[in-house]
Amino acid sequence: MHSHSLDQWTHDHVFLGSQHAHNERRTWFVVALTAIMMVGEIVAGTLFGSMALLADGWHMATHAAALGIAALAYLFARRQARNTHFTFGTGKFGDLAAFASAIILGIIAIQIAFESMQRLFSPVPIAYSEAIAVAVLGLAVNLVSAWLLRDEHHDHHHDHGHSHDHSHHHHRDNNLRAAYVHVLADAATSLLAIAALVLAMVSNWVWADPAVGIIGSLVIASWAYGLIRASGAVLLDVNADNDLEETIRSRIESKGDRVTDLHLWQIGPGHRAAVISVVSDHPLPPATYKRRLGGLRGLSHVTVEVETCPDPHPH
């Protein structure tokens, strides 16, 4: 067989999300914003001798690192998209980054809870006005970042007349979601800090600040857990799309053709791969079965194997 005649049978394995480049730009922008804010807070904290500013600055550093992981994941996935060492492309790289990022988020939650418990039993004098000013500044930066990283996916989304519209999260970019959750966690911490500081200042309830810190850490821990579950499911090839599986079965199983084995898993945001075994009394070429699956959105890589049904009454 001549090599040029193989072209029509080969294909690339680029399974990046449809918004990859756009999401990558947004993430880098937020990394820059967070880093500037972090440096500003650390410098100001050192100049003004403010513990609140310094603490928030170093706290921002952990978020900047996590956001950096997300941005680098986009960069790497794009650069290596055509590298044949990655069997199914680099579409899952974002989920790996999201998983790592979620673990950092969990550690941040534990750290906040630990510090809050310490403060609860041995209160520290708080310079209220400057602490509130820092929290407001942090909140402003986080809200801008959250707006930049919001999931606009459903705006770009038009279903092409398929009866089964997959639920939204099958196409979600976990990497972007991880960056968004980090920013949101930071915004929540700032918001809770403002509320607690104002409450403590007005009513002299010194315990309000650490108590709110513990509540905040629980919220962040639950977000981290959700993110670990979502990205871990993709990394472990969990089949999360039962609707699509049912549709594949119903399209292939006609005229005595039976699906005996079906593996369906995610290989990138909005991309699924399927390996299907069909047995039939009158087997057709694999290409015929593939054509039956034409037009299924999100089904990006299909392998079909066909076996003949053994004759139950051999002569």
CSV table of C-alpha atoms in Angstrom, one decimal:
chain,number,residue,atom,x,y,z
A,1,MET,CA,0.0,0.0,0.0
A,2,HIS,CA,1.5,3.4,-0.9
A,3,SER,CA,2.1,5.7,2.0
A,4,HIS,CA,0.1,8.6,0.4
A,5,SER,CA,-3.0,6.4,0.1
A,6,LEU,CA,-3.0,6.1,3.9
A,7,ASP,CA,-3.7,9.8,4.5
A,8,GLN,CA,-7.5,9.4,4.4
A,9,TRP,CA,-7.3,6.7,7.1
A,10,THR,CA,-5.2,8.6,9.6
A,11,HIS,CA,-6.3,11.5,11.8
A,12,ASP,CA,-4.8,13.8,14.4
A,13,HIS,CA,-5.5,13.5,18.2
A,14,VAL,CA,-6.1,17.1,19.1
A,15,PHE,CA,-8.8,17.1,21.8
A,16,LEU,CA,-8.5,20.5,23.3
A,17,GLY,CA,-11.7,22.3,24.5
A,18,SER,CA,-13.3,24.6,21.9
A,19,GLN,CA,-12.5,27.6,24.1
A,20,HIS,CA,-8.9,26.6,24.8
A,21,ALA,CA,-7.1,29.7,23.4
A,22,HIS,CA,-9.6,32.1,24.9
A,23,ASN,CA,-9.5,30.5,28.3
A,24,GLU,CA,-5.7,30.4,28.2
A,25,ARG,CA,-5.5,34.2,27.6
A,26,ARG,CA,-8.0,34.9,30.4
A,27,THR,CA,-6.1,32.7,32.9
A,28,TRP,CA,-2.7,34.4,32.1
A,29,PHE,CA,-4.3,37.8,32.6
A,30,VAL,CA,-5.6,36.8,36.0
A,31,VAL,CA,-2.2,35.3,37.0
A,32,ALA,CA,-0.6,38.7,36.2
A,33,LEU,CA,-3.3,40.6,38.1
A,34,THR,CA,-2.9,38.3,41.2
A,35,ALA,CA,0.9,38.5,41.1
A,36,ILE,CA,0.8,42.3,41.0
A,37,MET,CA,-1.6,42.5,43.9
A,38,MET,CA,0.5,40.0,45.8
A,39,VAL,CA,3.7,42.0,45.4
A,40,GLY,CA,1.9,45.2,46.2
A,41,GLU,CA,0.5,43.8,49.4
A,42,ILE,CA,3.8,42.3,50.6
A,43,VAL,CA,5.7,45.6,49.8
A,44,ALA,CA,3.0,47.7,51.5
A,45,GLY,CA,2.8,45.3,54.5
A,46,THR,CA,6.6,45.6,55.0
A,47,LEU,CA,6.6,49.4,54.7
A,48,PHE,CA,3.6,50.0,57.0
A,49,GLY,CA,4.5,47.1,59.3
A,50,SER,CA,1.0,45.6,58.8
A,51,MET,CA,0.7,41.9,59.6
A,52,ALA,CA,-2.8,41.8,57.8
A,53,LEU,CA,-1.3,43.0,54.6
A,54,LEU,CA,1.6,40.7,54.7
A,55,ALA,CA,-0.5,37.7,55.6
A,56,ASP,CA,-2.9,38.4,52.7
A,57,GLY,CA,0.0,38.9,50.4
A,58,TRP,CA,1.5,35.5,51.1
A,59,HIS,CA,-2.0,34.0,51.0
A,60,MET,CA,-2.3,35.5,47.5
A,61,ALA,CA,1.0,33.8,46.6
A,62,THR,CA,-0.6,30.3,47.0
A,63,HIS,CA,-3.5,31.4,44.8
A,64,ALA,CA,-1.1,32.8,42.2
A,65,ALA,CA,0.8,29.5,42.2
A,66,ALA,CA,-2.4,27.6,41.6
A,67,LEU,CA,-3.6,29.9,38.9
A,68,GLY,CA,-0.1,29.6,37.4
A,69,ILE,CA,-0.6,25.8,37.2
A,70,ALA,CA,-3.8,26.3,35.3
A,71,ALA,CA,-2.2,28.7,32.8
A,72,LEU,CA,0.8,26.4,32.3
A,73,ALA,CA,-1.5,23.5,31.7
A,74,TYR,CA,-3.2,25.4,28.8
A,75,LEU,CA,0.2,26.3,27.4
A,76,PHE,CA,1.6,22.8,27.6
A,77,ALA,CA,-1.6,21.2,26.3
A,78,ARG,CA,-1.5,23.5,23.3
A,79,ARG,CA,2.2,23.1,22.6
A,80,GLN,CA,2.1,19.3,22.8
A,81,ALA,CA,-1.3,18.9,21.2
A,82,ARG,CA,0.2,17.0,18.2
A,83,ASN,CA,2.9,15.1,20.1
A,84,THR,CA,2.3,11.4,19.3
A,85,HIS,CA,3.6,10.3,22.7
A,86,PHE,CA,0.2,11.3,24.1
A,87,THR,CA,-2.0,8.4,23.0
A,88,PHE,CA,-5.2,10.4,23.1
A,89,GLY,CA,-3.7,13.9,22.9
A,90,THR,CA,-3.3,16.4,25.7
A,91,GLY,CA,-6.9,17.2,26.3
A,92,LYS,CA,-6.8,15.8,29.9
A,93,PHE,CA,-3.9,18.0,30.9
A,94,GLY,CA,-6.3,20.6,32.3
A,95,ASP,CA,-7.9,17.9,34.5
A,96,LEU,CA,-4.5,17.0,35.9
A,97,ALA,CA,-3.9,20.6,36.7
A,98,ALA,CA,-7.3,21.0,38.2
A,99,PHE,CA,-6.7,18.0,40.4
A,100,ALA,CA,-3.4,19.4,41.6
A,101,SER,CA,-5.0,22.8,42.1
A,102,ALA,CA,-7.8,21.4,44.1
A,103,ILE,CA,-5.4,19.8,46.5
A,104,ILE,CA,-3.7,23.2,47.0
A,105,LEU,CA,-7.1,24.6,47.7
A,106,GLY,CA,-7.7,21.9,50.3
A,107,ILE,CA,-4.4,22.7,52.0
A,108,ILE,CA,-5.3,26.4,52.0
A,109,ALA,CA,-8.7,25.5,53.7
A,110,ILE,CA,-6.8,23.5,56.4
A,111,GLN,CA,-4.3,26.3,56.9
A,112,ILE,CA,-7.1,28.9,57.4
A,113,ALA,CA,-9.0,26.6,59.8
A,114,PHE,CA,-5.8,26.0,61.8
A,115,GLU,CA,-4.9,29.7,62.1
A,116,SER,CA,-8.5,30.5,63.0
A,117,MET,CA,-8.5,27.9,65.8
A,118,GLN,CA,-5.3,29.4,67.2
A,119,ARG,CA,-6.8,32.9,67.1
A,120,LEU,CA,-9.9,31.7,68.8
A,121,PHE,CA,-8.0,30.5,71.8
A,122,SER,CA,-5.3,33.2,71.8
A,123,PRO,CA,-6.8,36.4,70.3
A,124,VAL,CA,-4.3,38.8,68.6
A,125,PRO,CA,-4.9,42.6,68.6
A,126,ILE,CA,-6.2,43.6,65.1
A,127,ALA,CA,-5.6,46.9,63.4
A,128,TYR,CA,-9.2,47.1,62.2
A,129,SER,CA,-9.1,50.0,59.7
A,130,GLU,CA,-6.1,48.8,57.7
A,131,ALA,CA,-7.2,45.2,57.8
A,132,ILE,CA,-10.6,46.2,56.4
A,133,ALA,CA,-8.9,48.3,53.7
A,134,VAL,CA,-6.8,45.3,52.7
A,135,ALA,CA,-9.8,43.0,52.6
A,136,VAL,CA,-11.7,45.5,50.4
A,137,LEU,CA,-8.8,45.8,48.0
A,138,GLY,CA,-8.4,42.0,47.8
A,139,LEU,CA,-12.1,41.6,47.2
A,140,ALA,CA,-12.1,44.1,44.3
A,141,VAL,CA,-9.2,42.3,42.6
A,142,ASN,CA,-10.9,38.9,43.1
A,143,LEU,CA,-14.2,40.1,41.8
A,144,VAL,CA,-12.5,41.4,38.6
A,145,SER,CA,-10.7,38.1,38.3
A,146,ALA,CA,-13.9,36.0,38.8
A,147,TRP,CA,-15.6,38.1,36.1
A,148,LEU,CA,-12.7,37.4,33.7
A,149,LEU,CA,-12.8,33.6,34.4
A,150,ARG,CA,-16.6,33.1,34.5
A,151,ASP,CA,-17.9,30.2,32.5
A,152,GLU,CA,-19.4,31.7,29.4
A,153,HIS,CA,-19.7,28.3,27.8
A,154,HIS,CA,-23.5,28.2,27.7
A,155,ASP,CA,-23.4,31.5,25.7
A,156,HIS,CA,-21.5,29.8,22.9
A,157,HIS,CA,-23.6,26.7,23.0
A,158,HIS,CA,-26.2,25.7,20.4
A,159,ASP,CA,-27.4,22.2,20.3
A,160,HIS,CA,-27.6,21.0,16.7
A,161,GLY,CA,-31.1,19.4,16.9
A,162,HIS,CA,-30.1,16.3,18.8
A,163,SER,CA,-32.8,14.9,21.0
A,164,HIS,CA,-30.2,14.3,23.8
A,165,ASP,CA,-28.7,17.6,25.0
A,166,HIS,CA,-25.9,16.5,27.2
A,167,SER,CA,-25.8,18.1,30.6
A,168,HIS,CA,-23.6,21.2,30.7
A,169,HIS,CA,-20.8,19.7,32.9
A,170,HIS,CA,-19.7,17.2,30.3
A,171,HIS,CA,-18.3,20.0,28.3
A,172,ARG,CA,-16.9,21.9,31.2
A,173,ASP,CA,-13.3,22.9,31.3
A,174,ASN,CA,-12.1,21.7,34.7
A,175,ASN,CA,-8.9,23.7,34.4
A,176,LEU,CA,-10.8,26.9,34.0
A,177,ARG,CA,-13.2,25.9,36.7
A,178,ALA,CA,-10.3,25.3,39.1
A,179,ALA,CA,-8.9,28.8,38.4
A,180,TYR,CA,-12.3,30.3,38.9
A,181,VAL,CA,-12.9,28.4,42.2
A,182,HIS,CA,-9.5,29.7,43.5
A,183,VAL,CA,-10.5,33.3,42.8
A,184,LEU,CA,-13.9,32.7,44.2
A,185,ALA,CA,-12.4,31.2,47.4
A,186,ASP,CA,-10.2,34.2,47.8
A,187,ALA,CA,-13.2,36.6,47.2
A,188,ALA,CA,-15.2,34.6,49.8
A,189,THR,CA,-12.4,34.9,52.3
A,190,SER,CA,-12.1,38.7,51.7
A,191,LEU,CA,-15.9,39.1,52.0
A,192,LEU,CA,-16.1,37.1,55.2
A,193,ALA,CA,-13.1,38.9,56.6
A,194,ILE,CA,-14.7,42.3,56.0
A,195,ALA,CA,-18.0,41.2,57.7
A,196,ALA,CA,-16.1,39.7,60.6
A,197,LEU,CA,-13.8,42.7,61.1
A,198,VAL,CA,-16.7,45.2,61.0
A,199,LEU,CA,-18.6,43.0,63.5
A,200,ALA,CA,-15.6,42.7,65.8
A,201,MET,CA,-14.8,46.4,65.6
A,202,VAL,CA,-18.4,47.6,66.3
A,203,SER,CA,-19.4,45.0,68.9
A,204,ASN,CA,-16.0,44.2,70.3
A,205,TRP,CA,-16.5,40.5,69.7
A,206,VAL,CA,-12.9,39.5,69.1
A,207,TRP,CA,-14.0,35.9,68.4
A,208,ALA,CA,-16.0,36.9,65.3
A,209,ASP,CA,-12.9,37.1,63.1
A,210,PRO,CA,-11.6,33.6,63.7
A,211,ALA,CA,-15.1,32.1,63.9
A,212,VAL,CA,-15.8,33.4,60.4
A,213,GLY,CA,-12.4,32.1,59.3
A,214,ILE,CA,-13.5,28.6,60.3
A,215,ILE,CA,-16.8,28.9,58.3
A,216,GLY,CA,-14.8,30.1,55.3
A,217,SER,CA,-12.4,27.2,55.5
A,218,LEU,CA,-15.3,24.7,55.4
A,219,VAL,CA,-16.8,26.4,52.3
A,220,ILE,CA,-13.4,26.3,50.6
A,221,ALA,CA,-12.9,22.6,51.6
A,222,SER,CA,-16.2,21.7,50.1
A,223,TRP,CA,-15.3,23.4,46.8
A,224,ALA,CA,-12.0,21.6,46.7
A,225,TYR,CA,-13.7,18.3,47.3
A,226,GLY,CA,-16.1,18.9,44.4
A,227,LEU,CA,-13.2,19.8,42.1
A,228,ILE,CA,-11.2,16.7,43.1
A,229,ARG,CA,-14.2,14.6,42.3
A,230,ALA,CA,-14.9,16.1,38.9
A,231,SER,CA,-11.3,16.2,37.7
A,232,GLY,CA,-10.5,12.8,39.3
A,233,ALA,CA,-13.4,11.2,37.4
A,234,VAL,CA,-11.9,12.4,34.1
A,235,LEU,CA,-8.4,11.2,35.0
A,236,LEU,CA,-9.7,7.8,35.9
A,237,ASP,CA,-11.8,7.4,32.7
A,238,VAL,CA,-15.1,7.3,34.6
A,239,ASN,CA,-18.0,7.1,32.2
A,240,ALA,CA,-20.0,10.2,33.1
A,241,ASP,CA,-22.3,10.4,30.0
A,242,ASN,CA,-25.0,7.8,30.2
A,243,ASP,CA,-27.2,9.7,27.7
A,244,LEU,CA,-24.5,9.4,25.0
A,245,GLU,CA,-24.0,5.8,25.9
A,246,GLU,CA,-27.7,5.0,25.4
A,247,THR,CA,-27.8,6.9,22.1
A,248,ILE,CA,-24.7,4.9,20.8
A,249,ARG,CA,-26.4,1.6,21.7
A,250,SER,CA,-29.7,2.5,20.2
A,251,ARG,CA,-28.1,3.7,16.9
A,252,ILE,CA,-25.9,0.6,16.5
A,253,GLU,CA,-28.4,-2.1,17.7
A,254,SER,CA,-30.6,-2.7,14.7
A,255,LYS,CA,-31.3,-5.7,12.5
A,256,GLY,CA,-29.8,-8.2,14.9
A,257,ASP,CA,-26.6,-6.2,15.6
A,258,ARG,CA,-25.8,-6.3,19.3
A,259,VAL,CA,-23.3,-4.2,21.3
A,260,THR,CA,-21.4,-6.6,23.6
A,261,ASP,CA,-18.9,-4.1,25.0
A,262,LEU,CA,-18.9,-0.3,25.1
A,263,HIS,CA,-16.2,1.9,26.7
A,264,LEU,CA,-16.9,5.6,26.7
A,265,TRP,CA,-14.6,8.1,28.4
A,266,GLN,CA,-13.5,11.8,28.2
A,267,ILE,CA,-10.3,12.7,26.5
A,268,GLY,CA,-10.6,16.5,26.7
A,269,PRO,CA,-13.3,19.2,27.5
A,270,GLY,CA,-16.2,18.3,25.2
A,271,HIS,CA,-14.4,15.3,23.7
A,272,ARG,CA,-15.3,11.6,24.2
A,273,ALA,CA,-13.7,8.5,22.9
A,274,ALA,CA,-15.6,5.2,22.4
A,275,VAL,CA,-14.5,1.6,21.9
A,276,ILE,CA,-17.4,-0.5,20.8
A,277,SER,CA,-17.6,-4.3,20.2
A,278,VAL,CA,-20.5,-5.4,18.0
A,279,VAL,CA,-21.6,-9.0,17.2
A,280,SER,CA,-24.0,-9.8,14.4
A,281,ASP,CA,-25.3,-12.7,12.3
A,282,HIS,CA,-24.6,-10.6,9.2
A,283,PRO,CA,-21.7,-8.3,10.2
A,284,LEU,CA,-21.1,-5.1,8.2
A,285,PRO,CA,-17.8,-3.3,7.9
A,286,PRO,CA,-16.8,-1.2,10.9
A,287,ALA,CA,-17.2,2.0,8.8
A,288,THR,CA,-20.9,1.3,8.4
A,289,TYR,CA,-21.4,1.3,12.2
A,290,LYS,CA,-19.3,4.5,12.5
A,291,ARG,CA,-21.5,6.2,10.0
A,292,ARG,CA,-24.5,5.4,12.2
A,293,LEU,CA,-22.9,7.5,14.9
A,294,GLY,CA,-22.4,10.4,12.6
A,295,GLY,CA,-23.3,13.8,14.0
A,296,LEU,CA,-23.2,12.9,17.7
A,297,ARG,CA,-21.7,16.0,19.3
A,298,GLY,CA,-18.7,15.4,21.6
A,299,LEU,CA,-17.9,11.9,20.1
A,300,SER,CA,-14.4,12.6,18.8
A,301,HIS,CA,-12.7,9.2,18.5
A,302,VAL,CA,-14.5,6.0,17.8
A,303,THR,CA,-13.1,2.5,17.4
A,304,VAL,CA,-15.4,-0.3,16.3
A,305,GLU,CA,-14.7,-4.1,16.3
A,306,VAL,CA,-17.1,-6.5,14.7
A,307,GLU,CA,-17.5,-10.2,15.4
A,308,THR,CA,-19.7,-12.8,13.7
A,309,CYS,CA,-22.3,-14.4,15.9
A,310,PRO,CA,-21.3,-18.1,16.4
A,311,ASP,CA,-23.9,-20.4,14.8
A,312,PRO,CA,-25.8,-22.1,17.6
A,313,HIS,CA,-26.6,-25.1,15.3
A,314,PRO,CA,-23.5,-26.1,13.5
A,315,HIS,CA,-24.0,-28.8,10.9
